[in-house]
Amino acid sequence: MRASRLVSLLLLLQTRGRMTAAELAAELEVSVRTIYRDAESLSAAGVPLYGDAGPDGGYRLVEGYRTRLTGLTEREAESLFLAGLPGPAAELGLGPVVAAAQLKLLAALPPQLRDRAGRGSGRFHLDAPGWYHDTEDVPHLAAAADAVWNERVLRVRYRRWREPREISRDLRPYGLVLKGGRWYLVAEGEQRVSTYRVSQVLELDATGERFTRPADFDLAAHWRTALAEFEAGRRRGEAVIRLSPRGVRRLPDNVSPAVARAALRDAADPDAGGWVRVVIPVESTAHATGELLRLGADVEVLEPAELRESIACEVAALARVYS
């Protein structure tokens, strides 16, 4: 355990440069005192590790020092080849680069690890798009990725859902996110950081202008916050419904995960016929009508009256079509 931690400490300093004892302790989930002891052990072993005092101090390796440690465990070697996603990498224009990197890594591994690492790609496969959705056409993805890497301002013409449908903006791209097989560009516009679906970009040009990405911008944290705000914003009301036993089973496959979680979390006890009364969040009457009609006769809307009336009108229209 300690040997693994010493290797991790060394690689952290090698990849990130100067780090304080507190930062290292947080990364390795140990105490600051443990970091002091580990740093002394590395120095005693001949690693050129130096500690500077003061507000700008910290631990660092001597300039130019690189370790040649290759102490991968079997599970680490296997996991490296599960991390390479050939589909998304190809869309980003990195398919040949990823293949070349994997080939070099395989060549550097000892034979016993090479065999185990190669097993991963043959036994696990990631198919990112969700069911009932084809992969989107994203002709501007590679150019967007290049701008993200090189911190270049983009000028885009974009199609959105509300009026005006087409807009033109200069964007400072901070990152790309692959969600459910769809690519999203997280970028700062004139006023704030927003999310743009890459398939809806109609034109994209690099302006040649450079920008500096904020050092404290956390793409994963921003994405989690954006998703939470999206879910909260799209739920503008509630509906009271009854579900048959079959409807309860079918619900998760026919409504959004947020609606299914809310319904099953607060479900009342079944009545004599097995039907349960639940309260679900709704985005709008029209949207809820479309979702609940998928359940057919396994659902009955009790409230609000306008949603019950909307479904009744749709059912009557269907009856006229098929009569």
Coordinates of C-alpha atoms in Angstrom, one line a residue:
M1 CA 0.0 0.0 0.0
R2 CA 2.8 2.4 1.0
A3 CA 4.8 1.5 -2.1
S4 CA 1.9 2.3 -4.4
R5 CA 1.3 5.6 -2.6
L6 CA 5.0 6.6 -3.1
V7 CA 4.7 5.8 -6.8
S8 CA 1.5 7.9 -7.0
L9 CA 3.1 10.8 -5.2
L10 CA 6.1 10.7 -7.6
L11 CA 3.9 10.6 -10.7
L12 CA 1.7 13.4 -9.4
L13 CA 4.7 15.7 -9.0
Q14 CA 6.0 14.6 -12.4
T15 CA 2.7 15.4 -14.2
R16 CA 1.6 18.5 -12.3
G17 CA 4.8 20.1 -11.2
R18 CA 4.9 21.9 -7.8
M19 CA 2.3 20.8 -5.3
T20 CA 1.9 21.6 -1.6
A21 CA 1.8 18.9 1.1
A22 CA -1.9 19.7 1.6
E23 CA -2.7 19.3 -2.1
L24 CA -0.8 15.9 -2.2
A25 CA -2.6 14.8 1.0
A26 CA -6.0 15.6 -0.6
E27 CA -5.2 13.7 -3.8
L28 CA -3.8 10.6 -2.0
E29 CA -6.4 10.8 0.8
V30 CA -3.8 10.7 3.6
S31 CA -2.7 13.2 6.3
V32 CA -0.2 16.0 5.7
R33 CA 2.2 14.3 8.2
T34 CA 2.1 11.1 6.0
I35 CA 3.1 13.2 3.0
Y36 CA 6.1 14.6 4.9
R37 CA 7.2 11.1 5.8
D38 CA 6.8 9.9 2.2
A39 CA 8.7 12.8 0.8
E40 CA 11.6 12.0 3.1
S41 CA 11.5 8.4 2.0
L42 CA 11.7 9.4 -1.7
S43 CA 14.6 11.7 -1.1
A44 CA 16.4 9.0 0.9
A45 CA 15.9 6.7 -2.1
G46 CA 17.7 9.1 -4.4
V47 CA 14.7 10.8 -6.0
P48 CA 15.6 14.5 -6.6
L49 CA 12.6 15.8 -4.6
Y50 CA 12.8 19.3 -3.1
G51 CA 10.5 21.1 -0.7
D52 CA 10.2 24.9 -0.6
A53 CA 8.8 26.8 2.3
G54 CA 6.6 29.9 2.2
P55 CA 3.2 30.8 0.6
D56 CA 4.4 29.9 -2.9
G57 CA 6.3 26.8 -1.7
G58 CA 5.6 23.1 -2.1
Y59 CA 7.3 19.9 -3.3
R60 CA 8.8 19.6 -6.7
L61 CA 11.1 17.4 -8.7
V62 CA 14.4 18.8 -10.1
E63 CA 13.9 20.2 -13.6
G64 CA 14.1 17.6 -16.3
Y65 CA 13.8 14.5 -14.0
R66 CA 11.5 11.8 -15.4
T67 CA 10.8 8.5 -13.8
R68 CA 10.7 5.4 -16.0
L69 CA 8.4 3.5 -13.6
T70 CA 6.2 1.0 -15.4
G71 CA 4.8 -0.8 -12.4
L72 CA 1.3 -1.4 -13.8
T73 CA -0.8 -4.0 -12.0
E74 CA -2.8 -6.5 -14.1
R75 CA -6.1 -4.7 -13.4
E76 CA -4.5 -1.3 -14.3
A77 CA -3.3 -2.7 -17.6
E78 CA -6.7 -4.1 -18.4
S79 CA -8.5 -0.9 -17.5
L80 CA -6.3 1.3 -19.8
F81 CA -7.8 -0.5 -22.8
L82 CA -11.3 0.0 -21.6
A83 CA -10.7 3.7 -21.4
G84 CA -10.2 4.1 -25.1
L85 CA -13.5 4.7 -26.9
P86 CA -12.9 4.1 -30.6
G87 CA -16.2 5.6 -31.8
P88 CA -16.0 9.0 -30.0
A89 CA -12.2 9.1 -30.7
A90 CA -12.9 8.7 -34.4
E91 CA -15.5 11.4 -34.4
L92 CA -13.0 13.8 -32.7
G93 CA -10.5 12.9 -35.5
L94 CA -8.3 11.0 -33.0
G95 CA -8.9 7.5 -34.1
P96 CA -5.4 6.8 -35.6
V97 CA -3.8 8.6 -32.7
V98 CA -5.6 6.4 -30.1
A99 CA -4.7 3.3 -32.1
A100 CA -1.1 4.3 -32.3
A101 CA -0.9 5.1 -28.5
Q102 CA -2.5 1.7 -27.7
L103 CA 0.0 -0.1 -29.9
K104 CA 3.0 1.7 -28.2
L105 CA 1.6 0.9 -24.8
L106 CA 1.2 -2.8 -25.7
A107 CA 4.7 -2.9 -27.0
A108 CA 6.0 -1.4 -23.7
L109 CA 4.2 -3.8 -21.4
P110 CA 5.8 -7.1 -20.3
P111 CA 4.3 -10.2 -22.1
Q112 CA 2.1 -11.3 -19.2
L113 CA 0.4 -7.8 -18.9
R114 CA 0.2 -7.4 -22.7
D115 CA -2.0 -10.5 -22.9
R116 CA -4.3 -9.4 -20.2
A117 CA -4.5 -5.8 -21.6
G118 CA -5.5 -7.1 -25.0
R119 CA -8.4 -9.1 -23.6
G120 CA -10.3 -6.0 -22.6
S121 CA -11.1 -4.7 -26.0
G122 CA -12.3 -8.1 -27.1
R123 CA -14.6 -8.6 -24.2
F124 CA -16.1 -5.2 -23.5
H125 CA -17.6 -2.8 -26.1
L126 CA -19.2 0.6 -25.5
D127 CA -22.1 1.6 -27.8
A128 CA -22.7 5.2 -26.6
P129 CA -26.0 6.2 -28.4
G130 CA -29.2 5.3 -26.5
W131 CA -31.8 3.0 -27.8
Y132 CA -34.0 4.3 -30.6
H133 CA -31.4 7.0 -31.4
D134 CA -29.0 6.9 -34.3
T135 CA -25.6 8.5 -34.1
E136 CA -25.8 12.2 -35.0
D137 CA -24.1 13.8 -37.9
V138 CA -21.4 16.1 -36.4
P139 CA -19.3 17.5 -39.3
H140 CA -18.0 20.4 -37.1
L141 CA -16.9 18.3 -34.2
A142 CA -13.2 17.9 -35.1
A143 CA -12.9 21.7 -35.6
A144 CA -14.6 22.4 -32.3
A145 CA -12.3 19.9 -30.5
D146 CA -9.3 21.7 -32.1
A147 CA -10.5 25.0 -30.8
V148 CA -11.0 23.5 -27.3
W149 CA -7.5 22.2 -27.3
N150 CA -5.8 25.3 -28.6
E151 CA -8.1 27.9 -26.9
R152 CA -9.2 29.6 -30.1
V153 CA -12.4 31.7 -30.4
L154 CA -15.1 30.2 -32.7
R155 CA -17.7 32.0 -34.7
V156 CA -20.7 29.8 -35.2
R157 CA -24.1 29.9 -36.8
Y158 CA -26.4 27.8 -34.6
R159 CA -29.9 26.4 -34.9
R160 CA -31.9 26.4 -31.6
W161 CA -35.4 25.4 -30.5
R162 CA -36.8 28.9 -29.8
E163 CA -37.1 32.0 -31.9
P164 CA -35.1 33.3 -33.5
R165 CA -34.2 29.8 -34.6
E166 CA -30.8 30.7 -36.1
I167 CA -28.3 32.8 -34.3
S168 CA -24.6 33.7 -34.8
R169 CA -22.2 34.0 -31.9
D170 CA -18.6 34.2 -31.0
L171 CA -17.8 31.5 -28.5
R172 CA -14.8 30.7 -26.3
P173 CA -15.0 26.9 -26.1
Y174 CA -14.1 25.3 -22.7
G175 CA -14.9 21.7 -23.3
L176 CA -16.8 18.9 -25.1
V177 CA -19.2 16.4 -23.4
L178 CA -20.6 13.2 -24.9
K179 CA -24.0 12.5 -23.4
G180 CA -26.2 9.6 -24.6
G181 CA -24.3 9.5 -27.9
R182 CA -24.7 13.2 -28.5
W183 CA -21.9 15.8 -28.4
Y184 CA -22.3 19.1 -26.6
L185 CA -20.0 22.1 -26.7
V186 CA -19.6 24.0 -23.4
A187 CA -18.6 27.5 -24.3
E188 CA -18.6 31.1 -23.0
G189 CA -20.6 33.6 -25.1
E190 CA -21.2 37.2 -24.6
Q191 CA -22.7 36.9 -21.1
R192 CA -22.3 33.4 -19.7
V193 CA -21.2 29.8 -20.2
S194 CA -23.8 27.8 -22.1
T195 CA -24.2 24.4 -23.8
Y196 CA -24.5 24.0 -27.5
R197 CA -25.5 20.7 -29.3
V198 CA -22.8 20.1 -31.9
S199 CA -25.2 18.6 -34.4
Q200 CA -27.1 21.9 -34.5
V201 CA -24.0 23.9 -35.5
L202 CA -24.7 25.0 -39.1
E203 CA -21.4 26.8 -39.7
L204 CA -18.2 27.1 -37.7
D205 CA -15.1 29.1 -38.3
A206 CA -12.0 29.7 -36.2
T207 CA -11.5 33.5 -35.9
G208 CA -7.8 33.3 -35.2
E209 CA -8.3 35.0 -31.9
R210 CA -6.9 33.3 -28.8
F211 CA -8.4 33.3 -25.3
T212 CA -7.3 31.9 -21.9
R213 CA -9.5 29.2 -20.4
P214 CA -10.1 30.0 -16.7
A215 CA -7.7 27.8 -14.6
D216 CA -10.4 27.0 -12.1
F217 CA -13.1 25.9 -14.6
D218 CA -14.2 22.4 -13.8
L219 CA -16.0 20.9 -16.8
A220 CA -17.5 17.9 -14.9
A221 CA -18.8 20.1 -12.1
H222 CA -20.3 22.6 -14.6
W223 CA -22.0 19.8 -16.5
R224 CA -23.5 18.3 -13.3
T225 CA -24.9 21.8 -12.3
A226 CA -26.2 22.4 -15.8
L227 CA -28.1 19.1 -15.8
A228 CA -29.6 19.8 -12.4
E229 CA -30.8 23.2 -13.6
F230 CA -32.2 21.8 -16.8
E231 CA -34.2 19.1 -14.9
A232 CA -35.5 21.6 -12.4
G233 CA -36.4 24.1 -15.1
R234 CA -38.4 21.7 -17.3
R235 CA -40.7 20.6 -14.4
R236 CA -43.2 23.4 -14.1
G237 CA -46.1 21.5 -12.4
E238 CA -47.5 18.3 -11.0
A239 CA -50.1 15.7 -12.0
V240 CA -51.9 13.1 -9.9
I241 CA -52.3 9.8 -11.7
R242 CA -53.4 6.2 -11.1
L243 CA -51.3 3.3 -12.4
S244 CA -52.3 -0.3 -12.9
P245 CA -49.9 -3.0 -11.7
R246 CA -48.8 -3.4 -15.4
G247 CA -48.5 0.4 -15.6
V248 CA -46.2 0.5 -12.7
R249 CA -43.9 -2.0 -14.4
R250 CA -44.1 -0.2 -17.7
L251 CA -43.6 3.3 -16.3
P252 CA -39.7 3.4 -16.3
D253 CA -39.6 2.4 -20.0
N254 CA -42.1 5.1 -21.2
V255 CA -41.3 8.3 -19.2
S256 CA -38.2 10.2 -18.4
P257 CA -36.1 8.8 -15.5
A258 CA -36.9 11.9 -13.3
V259 CA -40.7 11.2 -13.7
A260 CA -40.3 7.5 -13.0
R261 CA -38.2 8.2 -9.9
A262 CA -40.6 10.7 -8.5
A263 CA -43.6 8.4 -9.1
L264 CA -42.2 5.3 -7.6
R265 CA -40.6 7.1 -4.6
D266 CA -43.9 8.6 -3.5
A267 CA -46.4 5.9 -4.6
A268 CA -49.3 5.2 -2.2
D269 CA -50.3 1.7 -1.2
P270 CA -52.2 -0.2 -3.9
D271 CA -56.0 -0.3 -3.8
A272 CA -58.1 -3.4 -3.9
G273 CA -57.5 -3.7 -7.7
G274 CA -53.7 -3.2 -7.4
W275 CA -53.8 0.4 -8.8
V276 CA -51.6 2.9 -7.1
R277 CA -52.0 6.7 -6.9
V278 CA -48.8 8.7 -7.5
V279 CA -47.8 12.3 -8.1
I280 CA -45.5 13.1 -11.0
P281 CA -43.7 16.3 -12.2
V282 CA -44.8 17.6 -15.6
E283 CA -43.1 20.0 -18.0
S284 CA -46.3 21.0 -19.8
T285 CA -49.8 19.7 -20.6
A286 CA -48.8 18.8 -24.2
H287 CA -45.6 17.1 -23.1
A288 CA -47.3 15.1 -20.3
T289 CA -50.1 14.1 -22.7
G290 CA -47.5 12.5 -25.1
E291 CA -45.7 10.7 -22.3
L292 CA -48.7 9.3 -20.5
L293 CA -50.5 8.2 -23.7
R294 CA -47.7 5.6 -24.1
L295 CA -49.1 3.8 -21.2
G296 CA -52.5 3.4 -22.8
A297 CA -55.2 2.1 -20.4
D298 CA -52.7 1.4 -17.7
V299 CA -52.8 5.0 -16.5
E300 CA -55.6 7.4 -15.5
V301 CA -55.0 11.1 -14.9
L302 CA -56.9 12.5 -11.9
E303 CA -55.5 16.0 -11.8
P304 CA -55.1 18.6 -13.2
A305 CA -58.3 18.9 -15.1
E306 CA -56.7 20.3 -18.3
L307 CA -54.3 17.4 -18.6
R308 CA -57.2 14.9 -18.1
E309 CA -59.2 16.7 -20.7
S310 CA -56.2 16.8 -23.1
I311 CA -55.8 13.0 -22.9
A312 CA -59.5 12.5 -23.3
C313 CA -59.5 14.6 -26.5
E314 CA -56.5 12.6 -27.9
V315 CA -58.2 9.3 -27.1
A316 CA -61.5 10.5 -28.7
A317 CA -59.5 11.6 -31.8
L318 CA -57.9 8.2 -32.0
A319 CA -61.2 6.5 -31.7
R320 CA -62.6 8.5 -34.6
V321 CA -59.6 7.5 -36.7
Y322 CA -60.0 3.8 -36.0
S323 CA -63.8 3.6 -35.9

